[in-house]
Amino acid sequence: MSTLHVLSHSPFGDSRFTSCLRVLGEQDALLLCGDATYALQPGSSPFERLQAAGLNLFVLAEDLQARALDTPDWAEAINYAGFVELSIEHDKVNTWL
Amino acid sequence: MAAVLLIGSVMKFAIALFSAAHAPSSRRALLFAQAALAGGHEIVRLFFYQDGVYNAADSLVTPQDEQDLPQQWRAFVSDNQLDGVVCIAAALRRGVLNNEEAQRYQRSAVSVGAPWALSGLGQLHDAIQDADRLICFGGA
């Protein structure tokens, strides 16, 4: 049983990011899109937490690109076709609305 | 392992949208839906709930230099003959009415037409039962 967690809110604005990391299981994956991609701002607290967590981390490439951020080697940038495939590979998709 | 076996086969998606047309998540929902069909998958129903009902409103006017999401949704649902359902309770309280509801409540403004259907939350529940995956979009 695995869940794909989808975050779109900035990690600097509320506690969704922290709550999500807390409930993330070993089989689960995290997809960052929209303002949630700001978590990949190098040197920031969310960046360091993600780097240390060693989880299955994905990021929507166009949202990252729109914010002039790079994909670290411990994350995978995907397009919408990849998003669809991820949603199939996992049993459930939980969007942090 | 069961999930691995499903890769490559046709999946049935139910897509629920909770955000208004100007929210980035609404565009994300459309791009996901387009990618799902492009990948050979099926969308059993699109359900527009809460502020998502605004995506089905004909009355929205988008600035010319911006993406006209309501128009893009309309074209997408029409072209692919999808089941686009707008939550009736959410729509009524936001003044998003079709012809029938405008007459029922004696309002002059009609803003929902084809290809949309106003219906109840049960349609979302029904779609979730029928689909392999429910994907929700909303918020930021």
Coordinates of N, CA and C in Angstrom, one line a residue:
Chain A
M1 N 0.9 -1.2 0.0 CA 0.0 0.0 0.0 C 0.9 1.2 0.0
S2 N 0.8 2.0 -1.1 CA 1.7 3.2 -1.1 C 0.8 4.4 -1.5
T3 N 1.3 5.5 -1.1 CA 0.5 6.8 -1.4 C 1.5 7.8 -2.0
L4 N 1.0 8.4 -3.1 CA 1.7 9.6 -3.6 C 1.1 10.8 -3.0
H5 N 1.9 11.6 -2.3 CA 1.5 12.8 -1.7 C 1.9 14.0 -2.6
V6 N 0.9 14.8 -2.8 CA 1.1 16.0 -3.7 C 1.0 17.3 -2.9
L7 N 2.0 18.0 -2.9 CA 2.1 19.3 -2.2 C 2.1 20.4 -3.3
S8 N 1.3 21.5 -3.1 CA 1.4 22.6 -4.0 C 1.6 24.0 -3.3
H9 N 1.4 23.9 -1.9 CA 1.6 25.2 -1.2 C 3.1 25.4 -0.8
S10 N 3.5 26.6 -0.7 CA 4.8 26.9 -0.3 C 5.1 26.4 1.1
P11 N 6.3 25.8 1.3 CA 6.6 25.3 2.7 C 6.9 26.4 3.7
F12 N 7.0 27.6 3.2 CA 7.3 28.8 4.1 C 6.0 29.5 4.6
G13 N 4.8 29.0 4.1 CA 3.6 29.7 4.4 C 2.7 29.0 5.5
D14 N 2.8 27.7 5.6 CA 1.9 27.0 6.5 C 2.6 25.7 6.9
S15 N 1.9 24.8 7.6 CA 2.5 23.6 8.2 C 2.3 22.3 7.3
R16 N 1.7 22.5 6.1 CA 1.4 21.3 5.3 C 2.7 20.5 5.1
F17 N 3.8 21.2 4.7 CA 5.0 20.5 4.4 C 5.5 19.6 5.6
T18 N 5.5 20.2 6.8 CA 5.9 19.5 8.0 C 5.0 18.3 8.3
S19 N 3.7 18.6 8.2 CA 2.7 17.5 8.4 C 2.9 16.4 7.5
C20 N 3.1 16.7 6.2 CA 3.3 15.7 5.1 C 4.5 14.8 5.4
L21 N 5.6 15.4 5.7 CA 6.8 14.7 6.0 C 6.6 13.7 7.2
R22 N 5.8 14.2 8.1 CA 5.6 13.4 9.3 C 4.8 12.1 9.0
V23 N 3.8 12.2 8.1 CA 3.0 11.0 7.8 C 3.5 10.2 6.6
L24 N 4.5 10.6 6.0 CA 5.1 9.9 4.8 C 5.6 8.5 5.2
G25 N 5.1 7.5 4.6 CA 5.6 6.1 4.8 C 6.7 5.7 3.9
E26 N 7.3 4.6 4.2 CA 8.5 4.2 3.4 C 8.2 3.9 2.0
Q27 N 7.0 3.4 1.7 CA 6.6 3.1 0.3 C 6.1 4.4 -0.4
D28 N 5.9 5.4 0.3 CA 5.2 6.6 -0.3 C 6.2 7.4 -1.1
A29 N 5.6 8.3 -1.9 CA 6.5 9.3 -2.6 C 5.9 10.7 -2.4
L30 N 6.7 11.7 -2.6 CA 6.2 13.1 -2.5 C 6.5 13.8 -3.9
L31 N 5.4 14.4 -4.3 CA 5.5 15.2 -5.5 C 5.3 16.7 -5.2
L32 N 6.3 17.5 -5.5 CA 6.2 19.0 -5.3 C 5.8 19.6 -6.6
C33 N 4.8 20.5 -6.5 CA 4.4 21.3 -7.6 C 4.0 22.7 -7.2
G34 N 3.8 23.6 -8.1 CA 3.5 24.9 -7.8 C 4.5 25.5 -6.8
D35 N 4.0 26.3 -5.8 CA 4.8 27.0 -4.9 C 5.6 26.0 -3.9
A36 N 5.1 24.8 -3.9 CA 5.8 23.8 -3.0 C 7.2 23.5 -3.5
T37 N 7.5 23.8 -4.8 CA 8.8 23.6 -5.3 C 9.8 24.6 -4.7
Y38 N 9.3 25.6 -4.0 CA 10.3 26.5 -3.3 C 11.0 25.7 -2.2
A39 N 10.5 24.5 -1.8 CA 11.2 23.7 -0.9 C 12.6 23.3 -1.4
L40 N 12.8 23.4 -2.7 CA 14.1 23.0 -3.3 C 15.0 24.2 -3.5
Q41 N 14.7 25.3 -2.7 CA 15.6 26.4 -2.7 C 16.9 26.1 -1.9
P42 N 18.0 25.9 -2.5 CA 19.2 25.5 -1.8 C 19.5 26.4 -0.5
G43 N 19.9 25.7 0.5 CA 20.3 26.4 1.7 C 19.1 26.6 2.7
S44 N 17.9 26.4 2.2 CA 16.7 26.7 3.0 C 16.5 25.5 4.0
S45 N 15.7 25.7 5.0 CA 15.4 24.7 5.9 C 14.6 23.5 5.3
P46 N 13.6 23.8 4.5 CA 12.9 22.7 3.8 C 13.8 21.8 2.9
F47 N 14.7 22.5 2.2 CA 15.7 21.9 1.3 C 16.6 20.9 2.1
E48 N 17.0 21.3 3.3 CA 17.9 20.5 4.1 C 17.1 19.3 4.7
R49 N 15.9 19.6 5.0 CA 15.0 18.5 5.6 C 14.8 17.4 4.5
L50 N 14.5 17.8 3.3 CA 14.3 16.9 2.2 C 15.5 16.1 1.9
Q51 N 16.6 16.8 1.9 CA 17.9 16.1 1.6 C 18.2 15.1 2.6
A52 N 18.0 15.4 3.9 CA 18.3 14.5 4.9 C 17.3 13.3 5.0
A53 N 16.0 13.5 4.5 CA 15.0 12.5 4.7 C 15.2 11.3 3.8
G54 N 15.8 11.5 2.6 CA 16.1 10.4 1.7 C 14.8 9.7 1.2
L55 N 13.8 10.5 0.8 CA 12.6 9.9 0.4 C 12.5 9.9 -1.1
N56 N 11.4 9.2 -1.6 CA 11.1 9.2 -3.0 C 10.6 10.6 -3.4
L57 N 11.4 11.4 -3.9 CA 11.0 12.8 -4.2 C 10.9 13.1 -5.7
F58 N 9.8 13.7 -6.1 CA 9.6 14.1 -7.4 C 9.2 15.6 -7.5
V59 N 9.4 16.2 -8.6 CA 9.1 17.6 -8.7 C 8.6 17.9 -10.1
L60 N 7.5 18.7 -10.3 CA 7.0 19.0 -11.6 C 8.1 20.0 -12.2
A61 N 8.6 19.5 -13.4 CA 9.7 20.3 -14.0 C 9.4 21.7 -14.3
E62 N 8.2 21.9 -14.9 CA 7.8 23.3 -15.4 C 7.6 24.2 -14.2
D63 N 7.1 23.7 -13.1 CA 7.0 24.6 -11.9 C 8.3 25.0 -11.3
L64 N 9.2 24.1 -11.3 CA 10.6 24.3 -10.8 C 11.3 25.3 -11.7
Q65 N 11.1 25.1 -13.0 CA 11.8 26.0 -14.0 C 11.2 27.4 -13.9
A66 N 9.9 27.5 -13.7 CA 9.3 28.8 -13.6 C 9.8 29.6 -12.4
R67 N 10.4 28.9 -11.5 CA 10.9 29.6 -10.3 C 12.5 29.6 -10.3
A68 N 13.0 29.3 -11.5 CA 14.5 29.4 -11.6 C 15.2 28.5 -10.6
L69 N 14.6 27.4 -10.3 CA 15.3 26.4 -9.4 C 15.8 25.2 -10.1
D70 N 16.8 24.6 -9.5 CA 17.4 23.4 -10.2 C 16.9 22.1 -9.4
T71 N 17.0 21.0 -10.2 CA 16.7 19.7 -9.6 C 17.9 19.1 -8.9
P72 N 17.9 18.9 -7.6 CA 19.0 18.3 -6.9 C 19.1 16.8 -7.4
D73 N 20.3 16.2 -7.2 CA 20.4 14.8 -7.7 C 19.7 13.8 -6.9
W74 N 19.1 14.2 -5.8 CA 18.3 13.3 -5.0 C 16.8 13.5 -5.2
A75 N 16.5 14.2 -6.3 CA 15.0 14.4 -6.7 C 14.9 14.1 -8.1
E76 N 13.7 13.8 -8.6 CA 13.5 13.6 -10.0 C 12.5 14.5 -10.6
A77 N 12.9 15.3 -11.7 CA 12.0 16.2 -12.3 C 11.1 15.4 -13.3
I78 N 9.8 15.7 -13.3 CA 8.9 14.9 -14.2 C 8.0 15.9 -14.9
N79 N 7.4 15.5 -16.0 CA 6.4 16.3 -16.7 C 5.0 15.7 -16.3
Y80 N 3.9 16.2 -17.0 CA 2.6 15.7 -16.7 C 2.4 14.2 -17.0
A81 N 3.0 13.7 -18.0 CA 2.9 12.3 -18.4 C 3.5 11.5 -17.2
G82 N 4.6 12.0 -16.6 CA 5.2 11.4 -15.5 C 4.4 11.4 -14.3
F83 N 3.6 12.5 -14.1 CA 2.7 12.7 -13.0 C 1.6 11.6 -13.1
V84 N 1.1 11.4 -14.3 CA 0.0 10.4 -14.5 C 0.6 9.0 -14.1
E85 N 1.8 8.7 -14.6 CA 2.4 7.4 -14.3 C 2.6 7.2 -12.8
L86 N 3.1 8.3 -12.1 CA 3.3 8.2 -10.7 C 2.0 7.9 -10.0
S87 N 0.9 8.5 -10.4 CA -0.4 8.3 -9.8 C -0.9 6.9 -10.0
I88 N -0.4 6.2 -11.1 CA -0.8 4.8 -11.3 C 0.1 3.9 -10.5
E89 N 1.4 4.2 -10.4 CA 2.3 3.4 -9.6 C 2.0 3.3 -8.1
H90 N 1.3 4.3 -7.6 CA 0.9 4.3 -6.2 C -0.6 4.0 -6.1
D91 N -0.9 3.4 -4.9 CA -2.3 2.9 -4.8 C -3.3 4.1 -4.5
K92 N -2.8 5.1 -3.9 CA -3.6 6.3 -3.6 C -2.9 7.6 -3.9
V93 N -3.6 8.6 -4.2 CA -3.0 9.9 -4.4 C -3.6 10.9 -3.4
N94 N -2.8 11.4 -2.5 CA -3.3 12.3 -1.5 C -2.8 13.8 -1.8
T95 N -3.7 14.6 -2.2 CA -3.4 16.0 -2.5 C -3.6 16.8 -1.2
W96 N -2.6 17.6 -0.8 CA -2.7 18.4 0.4 C -3.3 19.7 -0.1
L97 N -4.7 19.7 -0.2 CA -5.4 20.8 -0.8 C -5.2 22.2 -0.1
Chain B
M1 N 3.5 -5.1 -5.6 CA 3.6 -5.7 -6.9 C 2.4 -5.5 -7.8
A2 N 1.3 -5.5 -7.1 CA 0.0 -5.3 -7.9 C 0.1 -4.0 -8.7
A3 N 0.6 -3.0 -8.0 CA 0.7 -1.6 -8.7 C 1.6 -1.7 -9.9
V4 N 2.7 -2.5 -9.8 CA 3.6 -2.6 -11.0 C 2.9 -3.2 -12.2
L5 N 2.1 -4.2 -11.9 CA 1.4 -4.9 -13.0 C 0.4 -4.0 -13.7
L6 N 0.0 -3.0 -13.0 CA -1.0 -2.1 -13.7 C -0.4 -1.1 -14.7
I7 N 0.9 -0.9 -14.6 CA 1.6 0.0 -15.5 C 1.5 -0.5 -16.9
G8 N 1.0 0.3 -17.8 CA 0.9 -0.1 -19.2 C -0.5 -0.4 -19.6
S9 N -1.4 -0.7 -18.5 CA -2.8 -0.9 -18.8 C -3.6 0.4 -18.7
V10 N -4.8 0.3 -19.2 CA -5.7 1.5 -19.1 C -6.2 1.7 -17.7
M11 N -6.0 2.9 -17.2 CA -6.5 3.2 -15.9 C -7.7 4.1 -16.0
K12 N -8.6 4.0 -15.0 CA -9.8 4.9 -15.0 C -9.6 5.9 -13.9
F13 N -9.6 7.2 -14.3 CA -9.4 8.3 -13.4 C -10.7 9.0 -13.1
A14 N -10.8 9.4 -11.8 CA -11.8 10.4 -11.4 C -11.1 11.6 -11.0
I15 N -11.4 12.8 -11.5 CA -10.7 14.0 -11.2 C -11.6 15.0 -10.6
A16 N -11.2 15.5 -9.4 CA -12.0 16.5 -8.6 C -11.2 17.8 -8.6
L17 N -11.9 18.8 -8.9 CA -11.3 20.1 -8.8 C -12.0 21.1 -7.8
F18 N -11.2 21.6 -6.9 CA -11.8 22.4 -5.8 C -11.5 23.9 -5.9
S19 N -10.6 24.3 -6.9 CA -10.2 25.7 -6.9 C -10.8 26.5 -8.1
A20 N -10.8 27.8 -8.0 CA -11.4 28.7 -9.0 C -10.5 28.7 -10.3
A21 N -11.0 29.2 -11.4 CA -10.3 29.2 -12.7 C -9.0 29.9 -12.6
H22 N -8.8 30.9 -11.8 CA -7.6 31.7 -11.8 C -6.5 31.1 -10.9
A23 N -6.8 30.0 -10.2 CA -5.8 29.3 -9.4 C -4.9 28.4 -10.2
P24 N -3.6 28.4 -9.9 CA -2.7 27.5 -10.6 C -3.1 26.1 -10.6
S25 N -3.7 25.6 -9.5 CA -4.1 24.2 -9.4 C -5.2 23.8 -10.4
S26 N -6.0 24.8 -10.9 CA -7.0 24.5 -11.9 C -6.3 24.2 -13.2
R27 N -5.3 24.9 -13.6 CA -4.6 24.7 -14.8 C -3.9 23.3 -14.7
R28 N -3.3 23.1 -13.5 CA -2.6 21.8 -13.3 C -3.6 20.6 -13.5
A29 N -4.8 20.8 -13.0 CA -5.8 19.7 -13.2 C -6.1 19.5 -14.7
L30 N -6.2 20.5 -15.4 CA -6.4 20.4 -16.9 C -5.3 19.7 -17.6
L31 N -4.0 20.1 -17.2 CA -2.9 19.5 -17.8 C -2.7 18.0 -17.4
F32 N -3.1 17.7 -16.2 CA -3.1 16.3 -15.8 C -4.1 15.5 -16.6
A33 N -5.3 16.1 -16.7 CA -6.4 15.4 -17.4 C -6.0 15.1 -18.9
Q34 N -5.4 16.1 -19.5 CA -5.0 16.0 -20.9 C -3.9 14.9 -21.0
A35 N -3.0 14.9 -20.0 CA -1.9 13.9 -20.1 C -2.5 12.5 -19.8
A36 N -3.5 12.4 -19.0 CA -4.1 11.1 -18.7 C -4.7 10.5 -20.0
L37 N -5.4 11.3 -20.8 CA -6.0 10.9 -22.0 C -4.9 10.6 -23.1
A38 N -3.9 11.5 -23.1 CA -2.8 11.3 -24.1 C -2.1 10.0 -23.8
G39 N -2.1 9.5 -22.5 CA -1.4 8.3 -22.1 C -2.3 7.1 -22.4
G40 N -3.5 7.3 -23.0 CA -4.4 6.2 -23.3 C -5.3 5.8 -22.2
H41 N -5.4 6.6 -21.1 CA -6.2 6.3 -20.0 C -7.6 6.9 -20.1
E42 N -8.5 6.6 -19.2 CA -9.9 7.0 -19.3 C -10.2 7.9 -18.1
I43 N -11.0 8.9 -18.4 CA -11.5 9.8 -17.3 C -13.0 9.5 -17.1
V44 N -13.3 8.8 -16.0 CA -14.7 8.4 -15.8 C -15.6 9.6 -15.5
R45 N -15.0 10.6 -14.8 CA -15.8 11.8 -14.5 C -14.9 12.9 -14.0
L46 N -15.2 14.2 -14.4 CA -14.6 15.4 -13.8 C -15.7 15.9 -12.9
F47 N -15.3 16.2 -11.7 CA -16.2 16.7 -10.7 C -15.7 18.1 -10.2
F48 N -16.5 19.1 -10.4 CA -16.1 20.5 -10.0 C -16.8 20.8 -8.7
Y49 N -16.1 21.0 -7.7 CA -16.6 21.2 -6.3 C -16.1 22.5 -5.7
Q50 N -16.8 23.0 -4.7 CA -16.5 24.3 -4.1 C -16.2 25.4 -5.1
D51 N -15.0 26.1 -5.0 CA -14.8 27.2 -5.9 C -14.5 26.6 -7.4
G52 N -14.3 25.3 -7.5 CA -14.0 24.7 -8.8 C -15.2 24.9 -9.7
V53 N -16.4 25.2 -9.2 CA -17.6 25.4 -10.1 C -17.3 26.6 -11.0
Y54 N -16.5 27.6 -10.6 CA -16.3 28.7 -11.5 C -15.6 28.4 -12.8
N55 N -14.9 27.2 -12.8 CA -14.3 26.8 -14.1 C -15.3 26.5 -15.1
A56 N -16.6 26.2 -14.7 CA -17.6 25.9 -15.7 C -18.5 27.1 -16.0
A57 N -18.2 28.2 -15.5 CA -19.0 29.4 -15.8 C -18.7 30.1 -17.1
D58 N -19.7 30.2 -17.9 CA -19.5 30.9 -19.2 C -19.3 32.4 -19.0
S59 N -19.6 32.9 -17.8 CA -19.6 34.4 -17.6 C -18.2 34.9 -17.3
L60 N -17.3 34.0 -17.0 CA -15.9 34.5 -16.7 C -15.2 35.1 -17.9
V61 N -14.6 36.2 -17.8 CA -13.9 36.9 -18.9 C -12.4 36.9 -18.4
T62 N -11.6 36.2 -19.2 CA -10.2 36.2 -18.9 C -9.4 37.2 -19.7
P63 N -8.5 38.0 -19.1 CA -7.7 38.9 -19.9 C -7.1 38.3 -21.1
Q64 N -7.0 39.0 -22.2 CA -6.5 38.4 -23.5 C -5.1 37.8 -23.4
D65 N -4.3 38.3 -22.5 CA -2.9 37.8 -22.5 C -2.8 36.7 -21.4
E66 N -3.9 36.1 -21.0 CA -3.8 35.0 -20.0 C -4.5 33.8 -20.6
Q67 N -4.2 32.7 -20.0 CA -4.9 31.4 -20.4 C -6.4 31.5 -20.0
D68 N -7.2 31.2 -21.0 CA -8.6 31.2 -20.7 C -9.1 29.8 -20.3
L69 N -8.9 29.6 -19.0 CA -9.1 28.2 -18.5 C -10.5 27.7 -18.7
P70 N -11.6 28.5 -18.4 CA -12.9 28.0 -18.6 C -13.2 27.5 -20.0
Q71 N -12.6 28.3 -21.0 CA -12.8 28.0 -22.4 C -12.0 26.7 -22.7
Q72 N -10.8 26.5 -22.1 CA -10.0 25.3 -22.3 C -10.7 24.1 -21.8
W73 N -11.3 24.3 -20.6 CA -12.0 23.1 -20.0 C -13.2 22.7 -20.9
R74 N -13.9 23.8 -21.3 CA -15.1 23.5 -22.2 C -14.7 22.7 -23.4
A75 N -13.6 23.2 -24.1 CA -13.2 22.5 -25.3 C -12.7 21.1 -25.0
F76 N -12.0 20.9 -23.9 CA -11.5 19.6 -23.5 C -12.6 18.6 -23.3
V77 N -13.6 19.1 -22.5 CA -14.7 18.2 -22.1 C -15.6 17.9 -23.4
S78 N -15.8 18.9 -24.2 CA -16.6 18.7 -25.4 C -15.9 17.8 -26.4
D79 N -14.6 18.1 -26.7 CA -13.9 17.4 -27.7 C -13.7 15.9 -27.4
N80 N -13.6 15.6 -26.1 CA -13.4 14.3 -25.6 C -14.6 13.6 -25.1
Q81 N -15.7 14.3 -25.2 CA -17.1 13.8 -24.8 C -17.0 13.2 -23.4
L82 N -16.4 14.0 -22.5 CA -16.3 13.6 -21.1 C -17.5 14.0 -20.3
D83 N -17.6 13.4 -19.1 CA -18.7 13.6 -18.2 C -18.2 14.7 -17.2
G84 N -18.6 16.0 -17.5 CA -18.2 17.1 -16.6 C -19.3 17.5 -15.7
V85 N -19.2 17.2 -14.4 CA -20.2 17.4 -13.5 C -19.9 18.6 -12.5
V86 N -20.8 19.5 -12.3 CA -20.6 20.7 -11.4 C -21.5 20.5 -10.2
C87 N -20.9 20.5 -9.0 CA -21.7 20.3 -7.8 C -22.8 21.4 -7.8
I88 N -24.0 21.0 -7.7 CA -25.2 21.9 -7.8 C -25.3 22.8 -6.5
A89 N -25.0 22.2 -5.4 CA -25.1 23.0 -4.1 C -24.0 24.1 -4.1
A90 N -22.8 23.7 -4.5 CA -21.7 24.7 -4.5 C -21.9 25.7 -5.6
A91 N -22.5 25.3 -6.7 CA -22.8 26.2 -7.8 C -23.8 27.3 -7.5
L92 N -24.9 26.8 -6.9 CA -26.0 27.7 -6.5 C -25.6 28.8 -5.5
R93 N -24.8 28.4 -4.5 CA -24.4 29.4 -3.5 C -23.4 30.4 -4.1
R94 N -22.8 30.0 -5.3 CA -21.9 31.0 -5.9 C -22.5 31.7 -7.1
G95 N -23.8 31.5 -7.3 CA -24.5 32.1 -8.4 C -24.1 31.6 -9.8
V96 N -23.7 30.4 -9.8 CA -23.3 29.7 -11.1 C -24.5 28.8 -11.5
L97 N -25.4 29.3 -12.3 CA -26.7 28.6 -12.5 C -26.8 28.2 -14.0
N98 N -27.4 27.1 -14.2 CA -27.8 26.8 -15.6 C -29.3 27.3 -15.8
N99 N -29.8 27.1 -17.0 CA -31.1 27.6 -17.4 C -32.2 27.1 -16.4
E100 N -32.1 25.8 -16.1 CA -33.1 25.2 -15.3 C -33.2 25.8 -13.9
E101 N -32.0 25.9 -13.3 CA -31.9 26.4 -11.9 C -32.2 27.9 -11.9
A102 N -31.9 28.7 -12.9 CA -32.2 30.1 -13.0 C -33.7 30.3 -13.0
Q103 N -34.4 29.4 -13.7 CA -35.9 29.5 -13.8 C -36.5 29.1 -12.5
R104 N -35.9 28.0 -11.9 CA -36.4 27.5 -10.6 C -36.4 28.6 -9.5
Y105 N -35.3 29.3 -9.5 CA -35.1 30.3 -8.4 C -35.3 31.7 -8.9
Q106 N -35.9 31.8 -10.1 CA -36.2 33.1 -10.7 C -35.1 34.1 -10.7
R107 N -34.0 33.7 -11.2 CA -32.8 34.5 -11.4 C -32.6 34.8 -12.9
S108 N -32.0 35.9 -13.2 CA -31.8 36.3 -14.6 C -30.5 35.8 -15.2
A109 N -29.5 35.5 -14.3 CA -28.2 35.2 -14.8 C -28.0 33.7 -15.0
V110 N -27.8 33.3 -16.3 CA -27.5 31.9 -16.6 C -26.0 31.8 -17.0
S111 N -25.2 31.0 -16.4 CA -23.8 31.0 -16.7 C -23.2 29.6 -16.9
V112 N -24.1 28.6 -16.9 CA -23.6 27.2 -17.2 C -24.4 26.6 -18.3
G113 N -23.8 26.2 -19.3 CA -24.5 25.5 -20.4 C -23.7 24.2 -20.7
A114 N -23.9 23.7 -22.0 CA -23.2 22.5 -22.4 C -21.7 22.9 -22.4
P115 N -20.8 21.9 -22.1 CA -21.1 20.5 -21.9 C -21.3 20.1 -20.4
W116 N -21.6 21.1 -19.6 CA -21.6 20.8 -18.1 C -23.0 20.3 -17.7
A117 N -23.0 19.5 -16.6 CA -24.2 19.1 -16.0 C -24.1 19.5 -14.5
L118 N -25.2 20.2 -14.0 CA -25.2 20.4 -12.5 C -25.8 19.2 -11.9
S119 N -25.1 18.7 -10.9 CA -25.7 17.5 -10.2 C -25.1 17.4 -8.8
G120 N -25.5 16.4 -8.0 CA -25.1 16.3 -6.6 C -23.8 15.7 -6.3
L121 N -23.4 15.7 -5.1 CA -22.1 15.2 -4.6 C -22.1 13.7 -4.8
G122 N -23.2 13.1 -4.9 CA -23.3 11.6 -5.1 C -22.6 11.2 -6.4
Q123 N -22.5 12.2 -7.3 CA -21.8 11.9 -8.6 C -20.3 11.7 -8.4
L124 N -19.8 12.4 -7.4 CA -18.4 12.3 -7.1 C -18.1 10.9 -6.4
H125 N -19.0 10.6 -5.5 CA -18.9 9.3 -4.8 C -19.0 8.1 -5.8
D126 N -19.9 8.3 -6.7 CA -20.1 7.3 -7.7 C -18.9 7.1 -8.6
A127 N -18.3 8.3 -9.0 CA -17.1 8.3 -9.8 C -15.9 7.6 -9.1
I128 N -15.8 7.9 -7.8 CA -14.7 7.3 -7.0 C -14.9 5.7 -7.0
Q129 N -16.1 5.3 -6.9 CA -16.3 3.8 -6.9 C -15.9 3.2 -8.2
D130 N -16.2 3.9 -9.3 CA -16.0 3.4 -10.6 C -14.5 3.5 -11.0
A131 N -13.8 4.5 -10.5 CA -12.4 4.8 -11.0 C -11.4 3.9 -10.2
D132 N -10.2 3.8 -10.8 CA -9.0 3.2 -10.2 C -8.3 4.2 -9.3
R133 N -8.4 5.5 -9.7 CA -7.7 6.5 -8.9 C -8.6 7.8 -8.9
L134 N -8.6 8.4 -7.7 CA -9.2 9.7 -7.5 C -8.0 10.7 -7.4
I135 N -8.0 11.7 -8.2 CA -7.0 12.7 -8.1 C -7.7 14.1 -7.9
C136 N -7.3 14.7 -6.8 CA -7.9 16.0 -6.4 C -6.9 17.1 -6.7
F137 N -7.5 18.2 -7.1 CA -6.7 19.4 -7.4 C -7.4 20.6 -6.7
G138 N -6.6 21.4 -6.0 CA -7.2 22.6 -5.3 C -6.1 23.3 -4.6
G139 N -6.5 24.4 -3.9 CA -5.6 25.2 -3.1 C -4.7 26.0 -4.0
A140 N -3.4 26.1 -3.6 CA -2.5 26.9 -4.4 C -2.1 26.3 -5.7

